[in-house]
Coordinates of C-alpha atoms in Angstrom, one line a residue:
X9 CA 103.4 169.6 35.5
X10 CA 105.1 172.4 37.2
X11 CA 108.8 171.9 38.2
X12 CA 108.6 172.0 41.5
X13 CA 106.4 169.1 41.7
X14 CA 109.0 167.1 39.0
X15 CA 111.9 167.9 41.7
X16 CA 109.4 166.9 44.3
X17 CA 108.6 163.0 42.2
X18 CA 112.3 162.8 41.7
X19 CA 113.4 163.3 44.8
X20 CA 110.8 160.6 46.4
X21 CA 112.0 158.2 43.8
X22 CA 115.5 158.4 44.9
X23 CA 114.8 157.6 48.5
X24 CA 112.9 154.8 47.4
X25 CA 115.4 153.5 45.6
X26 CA 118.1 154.3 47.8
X27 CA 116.2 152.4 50.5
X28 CA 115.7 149.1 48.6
X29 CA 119.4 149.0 47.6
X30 CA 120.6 149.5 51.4
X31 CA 120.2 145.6 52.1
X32 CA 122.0 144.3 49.2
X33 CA 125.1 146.6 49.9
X34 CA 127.7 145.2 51.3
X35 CA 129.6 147.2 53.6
X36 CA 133.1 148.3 52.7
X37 CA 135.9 146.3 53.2
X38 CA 138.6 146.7 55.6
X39 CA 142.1 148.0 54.4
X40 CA 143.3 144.4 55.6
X41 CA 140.7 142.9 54.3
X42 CA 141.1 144.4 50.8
X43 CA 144.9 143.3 50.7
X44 CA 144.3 140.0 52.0
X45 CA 141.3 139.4 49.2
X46 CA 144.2 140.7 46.4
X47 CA 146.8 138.2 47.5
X48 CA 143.8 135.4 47.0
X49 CA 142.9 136.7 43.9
X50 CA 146.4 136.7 42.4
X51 CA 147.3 133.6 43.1
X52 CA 143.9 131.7 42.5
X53 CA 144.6 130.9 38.7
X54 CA 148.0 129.7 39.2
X55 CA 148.1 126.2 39.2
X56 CA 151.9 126.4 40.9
X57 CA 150.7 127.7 43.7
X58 CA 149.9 125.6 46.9
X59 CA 150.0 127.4 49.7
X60 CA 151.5 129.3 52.8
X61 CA 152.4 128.4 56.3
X62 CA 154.6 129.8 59.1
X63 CA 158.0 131.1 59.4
X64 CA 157.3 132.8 55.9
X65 CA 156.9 129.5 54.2
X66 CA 155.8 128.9 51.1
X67 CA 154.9 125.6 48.6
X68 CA 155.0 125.1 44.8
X69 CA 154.6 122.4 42.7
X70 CA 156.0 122.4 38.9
X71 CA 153.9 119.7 36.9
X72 CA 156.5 119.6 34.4
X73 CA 159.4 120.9 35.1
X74 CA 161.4 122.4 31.9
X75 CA 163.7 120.2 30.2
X76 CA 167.1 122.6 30.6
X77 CA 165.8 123.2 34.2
X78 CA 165.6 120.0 34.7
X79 CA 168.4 118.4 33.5
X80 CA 171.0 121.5 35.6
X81 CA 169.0 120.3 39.0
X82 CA 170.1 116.9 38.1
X83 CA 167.2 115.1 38.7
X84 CA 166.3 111.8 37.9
X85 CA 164.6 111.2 34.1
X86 CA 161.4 109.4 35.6
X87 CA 161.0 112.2 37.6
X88 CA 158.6 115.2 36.0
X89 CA 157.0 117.0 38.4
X90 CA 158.7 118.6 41.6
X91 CA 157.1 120.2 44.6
X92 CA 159.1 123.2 46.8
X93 CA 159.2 124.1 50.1
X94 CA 161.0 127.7 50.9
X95 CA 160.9 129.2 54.0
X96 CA 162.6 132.7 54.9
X97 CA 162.5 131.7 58.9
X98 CA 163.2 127.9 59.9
X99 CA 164.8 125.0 58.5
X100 CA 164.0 122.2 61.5
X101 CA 160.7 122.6 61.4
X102 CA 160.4 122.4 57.1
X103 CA 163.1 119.3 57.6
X104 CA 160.9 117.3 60.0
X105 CA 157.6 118.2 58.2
X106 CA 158.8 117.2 54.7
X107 CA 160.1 114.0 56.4
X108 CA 156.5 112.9 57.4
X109 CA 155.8 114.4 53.7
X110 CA 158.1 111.9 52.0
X111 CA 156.9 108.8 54.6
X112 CA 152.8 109.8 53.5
X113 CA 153.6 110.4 49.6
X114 CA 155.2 108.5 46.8
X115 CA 158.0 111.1 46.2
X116 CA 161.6 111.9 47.2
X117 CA 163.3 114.6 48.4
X118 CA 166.4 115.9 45.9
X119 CA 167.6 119.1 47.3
X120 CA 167.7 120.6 50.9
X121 CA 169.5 123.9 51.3
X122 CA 169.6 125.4 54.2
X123 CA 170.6 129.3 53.3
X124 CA 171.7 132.0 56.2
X125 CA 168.4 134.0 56.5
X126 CA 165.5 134.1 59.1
X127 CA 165.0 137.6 58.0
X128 CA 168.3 139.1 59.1
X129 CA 168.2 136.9 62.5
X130 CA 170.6 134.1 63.4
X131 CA 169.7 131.5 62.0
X132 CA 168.4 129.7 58.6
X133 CA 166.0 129.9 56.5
X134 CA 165.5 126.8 54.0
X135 CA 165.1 125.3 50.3
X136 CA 164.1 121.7 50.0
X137 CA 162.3 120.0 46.6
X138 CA 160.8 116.7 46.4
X139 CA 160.1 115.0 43.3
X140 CA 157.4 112.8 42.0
X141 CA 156.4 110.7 39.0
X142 CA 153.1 112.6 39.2
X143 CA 152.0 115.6 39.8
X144 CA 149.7 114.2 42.5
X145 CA 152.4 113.0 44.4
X146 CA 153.9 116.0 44.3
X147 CA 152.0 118.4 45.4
X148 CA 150.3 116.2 47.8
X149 CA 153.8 115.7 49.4
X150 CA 153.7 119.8 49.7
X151 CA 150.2 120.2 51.7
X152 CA 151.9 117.8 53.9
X153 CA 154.4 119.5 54.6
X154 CA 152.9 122.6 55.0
X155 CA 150.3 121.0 57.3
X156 CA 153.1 119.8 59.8
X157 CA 154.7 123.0 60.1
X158 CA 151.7 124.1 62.8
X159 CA 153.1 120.6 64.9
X160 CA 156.5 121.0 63.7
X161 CA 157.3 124.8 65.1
X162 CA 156.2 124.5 68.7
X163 CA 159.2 123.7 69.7
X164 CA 160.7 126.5 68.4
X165 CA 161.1 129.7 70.9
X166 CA 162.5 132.8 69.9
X167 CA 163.2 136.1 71.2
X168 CA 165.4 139.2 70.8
X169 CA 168.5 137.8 71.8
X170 CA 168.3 134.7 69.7
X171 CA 166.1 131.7 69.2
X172 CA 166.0 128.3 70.3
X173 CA 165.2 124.8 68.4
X174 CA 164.4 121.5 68.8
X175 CA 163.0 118.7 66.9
X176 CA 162.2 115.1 67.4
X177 CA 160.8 112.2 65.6
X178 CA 160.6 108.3 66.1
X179 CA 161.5 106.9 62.7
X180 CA 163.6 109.2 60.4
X181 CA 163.1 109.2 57.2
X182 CA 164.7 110.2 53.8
X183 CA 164.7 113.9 53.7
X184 CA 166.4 114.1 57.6
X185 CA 169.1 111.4 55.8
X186 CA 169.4 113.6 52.7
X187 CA 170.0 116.5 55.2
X188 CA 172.1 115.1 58.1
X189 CA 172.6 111.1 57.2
X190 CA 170.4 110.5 60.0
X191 CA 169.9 106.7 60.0
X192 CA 167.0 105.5 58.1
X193 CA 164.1 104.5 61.0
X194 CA 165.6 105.4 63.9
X195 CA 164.9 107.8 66.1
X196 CA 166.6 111.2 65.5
X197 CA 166.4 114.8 67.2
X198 CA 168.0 118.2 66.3
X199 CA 168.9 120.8 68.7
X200 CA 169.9 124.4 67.5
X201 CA 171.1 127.1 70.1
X202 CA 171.2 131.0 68.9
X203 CA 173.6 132.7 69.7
X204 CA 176.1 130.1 69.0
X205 CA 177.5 130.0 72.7
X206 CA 173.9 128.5 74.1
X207 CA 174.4 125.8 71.4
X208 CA 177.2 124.4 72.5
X209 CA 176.2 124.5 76.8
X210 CA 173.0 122.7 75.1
X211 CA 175.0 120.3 72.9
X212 CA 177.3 119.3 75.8
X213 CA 173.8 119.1 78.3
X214 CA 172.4 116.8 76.0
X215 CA 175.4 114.6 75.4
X216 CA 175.4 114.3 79.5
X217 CA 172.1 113.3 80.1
X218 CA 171.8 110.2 77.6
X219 CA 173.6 108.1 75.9
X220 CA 173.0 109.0 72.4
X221 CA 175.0 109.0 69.2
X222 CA 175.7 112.8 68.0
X223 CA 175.3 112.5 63.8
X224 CA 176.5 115.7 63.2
X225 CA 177.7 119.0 65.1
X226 CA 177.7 122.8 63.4
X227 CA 178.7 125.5 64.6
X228 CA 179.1 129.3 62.9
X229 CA 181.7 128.4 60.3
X230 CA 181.2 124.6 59.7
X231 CA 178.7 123.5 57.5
X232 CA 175.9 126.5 59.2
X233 CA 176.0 128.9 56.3
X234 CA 177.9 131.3 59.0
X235 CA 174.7 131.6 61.1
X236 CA 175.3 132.6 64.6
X237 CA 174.1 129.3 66.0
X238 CA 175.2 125.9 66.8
X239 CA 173.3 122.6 65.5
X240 CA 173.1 119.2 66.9
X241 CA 171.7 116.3 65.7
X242 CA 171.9 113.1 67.6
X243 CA 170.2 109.4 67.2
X244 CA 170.1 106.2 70.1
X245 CA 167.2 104.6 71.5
X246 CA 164.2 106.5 71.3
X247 CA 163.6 107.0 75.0
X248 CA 167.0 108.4 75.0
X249 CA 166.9 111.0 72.3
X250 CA 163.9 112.4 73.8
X251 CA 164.8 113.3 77.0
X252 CA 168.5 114.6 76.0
X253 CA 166.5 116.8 74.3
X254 CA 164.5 117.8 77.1
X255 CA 167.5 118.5 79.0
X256 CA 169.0 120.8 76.5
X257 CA 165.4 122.7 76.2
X258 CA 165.3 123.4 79.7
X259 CA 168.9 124.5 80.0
X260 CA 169.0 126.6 77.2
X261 CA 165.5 128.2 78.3
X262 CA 167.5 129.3 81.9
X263 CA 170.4 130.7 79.7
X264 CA 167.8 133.1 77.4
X265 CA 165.8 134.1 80.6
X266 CA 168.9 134.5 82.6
X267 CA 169.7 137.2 79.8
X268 CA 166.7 139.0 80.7
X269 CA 164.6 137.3 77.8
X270 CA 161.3 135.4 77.6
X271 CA 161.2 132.9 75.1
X272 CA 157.9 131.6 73.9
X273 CA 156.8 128.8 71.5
X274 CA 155.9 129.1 68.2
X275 CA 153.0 127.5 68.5
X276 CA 152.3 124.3 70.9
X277 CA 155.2 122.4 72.1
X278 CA 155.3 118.4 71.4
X279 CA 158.0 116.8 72.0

């Protein structure tokens, strides 16, 4: 066999096979795509790991937490496990989901800190950790948690020129008491102004409208981690809690648009 007829079988064998091998290729991935499959792939054997939700939110769970560890956090003996909640942007919205979280679960909540952050914005960002007898309970407690945030964030509107924040919920629960002293099943709301000046028109609007018990009142250097925002949290009669947060929503919209801003929800408003 001459060579030019060897070039000439090779050559046919090669589109052959080339053509049989086009269906099962996959097409290339996307640069996001390839990043995005990474993340899932680093984190798939870690049995710590939870799982991810807005504002930069992220949830742990430590089966068995180490015994220094866990005797500096000061936690309860029956307690092994703990699941964590830390978010870079937000504290509200983490509050009020881990509340449900603690009502759905057989867990309690330890530690909330509520650190100045929101990525170099005005307000907070947050650190809260529930523990549980088991590890079920724990991280159960977490995907929660993380669940709410979608609900929990549409009341949140932000901007450039600051954000706005409010929260609202029928029956408090232990981890809004371990953060404020709300009142254990009464209704409670939280309303957060940034920069610190719409935070107090909103605080005074709200205190106006109904006649509602303020539980506690921060403003840049008391008790809000020197954010640039003021916080009010207030409890009453249901009915009234609602709509003296309504009326602190819609004037501190007016103030942010007056400014020449538009700001939007998070996700889907509910209260």
């Amino acid at each position: 066999m001459d060579n030019q007829m060897v070039e000439r079988i090779l050559e046919e064998v090669k589109k052959r096979l080339s053509t049989q091998g086009a269906a099962e290729v996959q097409p290339p991935l996307k640069k996001e795509e390839v990043k995005k499959e990474a993340v899932v792939m680093s984190v798939s054997g870690l049995t710590e790991f939870v799982g991810t939700a807005i504002g930069d939110t992220v949830g742990l769970v430590i089966a068995n937490v180490d015994r220094g560890l866990h005797e500096k956090m000061g936690l309860d003996k029956k307690y092994r496990s703990i699941g964590i909640i830390g978010a870079r942007t937000g504290a509200g919205p983490q509050l009020m989901a881990v509340d449900e979280a603690v009502k759905a679960t057989n867990s309690e909540v330890v530690t909330v800190e509520l650190p100045r952050d929101t990525k170099g914005g005005a307000g907070h960002g947050s650190l809260i950790i529930v523990a549980a007898e088991d590890v079920s309970d724990a991280r159960r407690a977490v995907e929660v948690a993380l669940k709410e945030l979608d609900r929990t964030f549409g009341d949140v509107y932000g901007c450039d020129a600051g954000h706005l924040e409010f929260q609202y919920t029928a029956r408090a629960s232990y981890c809004l008491n371990k953060a404020f002293g709300a009142p254990l099943g009464k209704a409670f709301g939280i309303i957060v102004g940034a920069p610190a000046a719409i935070g107090v028109l909103m605080a005074d609007t709200a205190l106006k409208t109904a006649s509602v018990d303020v539980v506690t009142y921060g403003s840049p250097t008391h008790g809000n981690s020197y954010t640039n925002e003021v916080v009010l949290t207030i409890t009453g009669d249901s009915g009234a809690v609602r709509q003296a947060i309504i009326s602190a929503r819609e004037v501190g919209l007016k103030v942010m648009r007056a400014m020449g801003q538009n700001p939007v929800s998070s996700t889907k408003p509910y209260i």
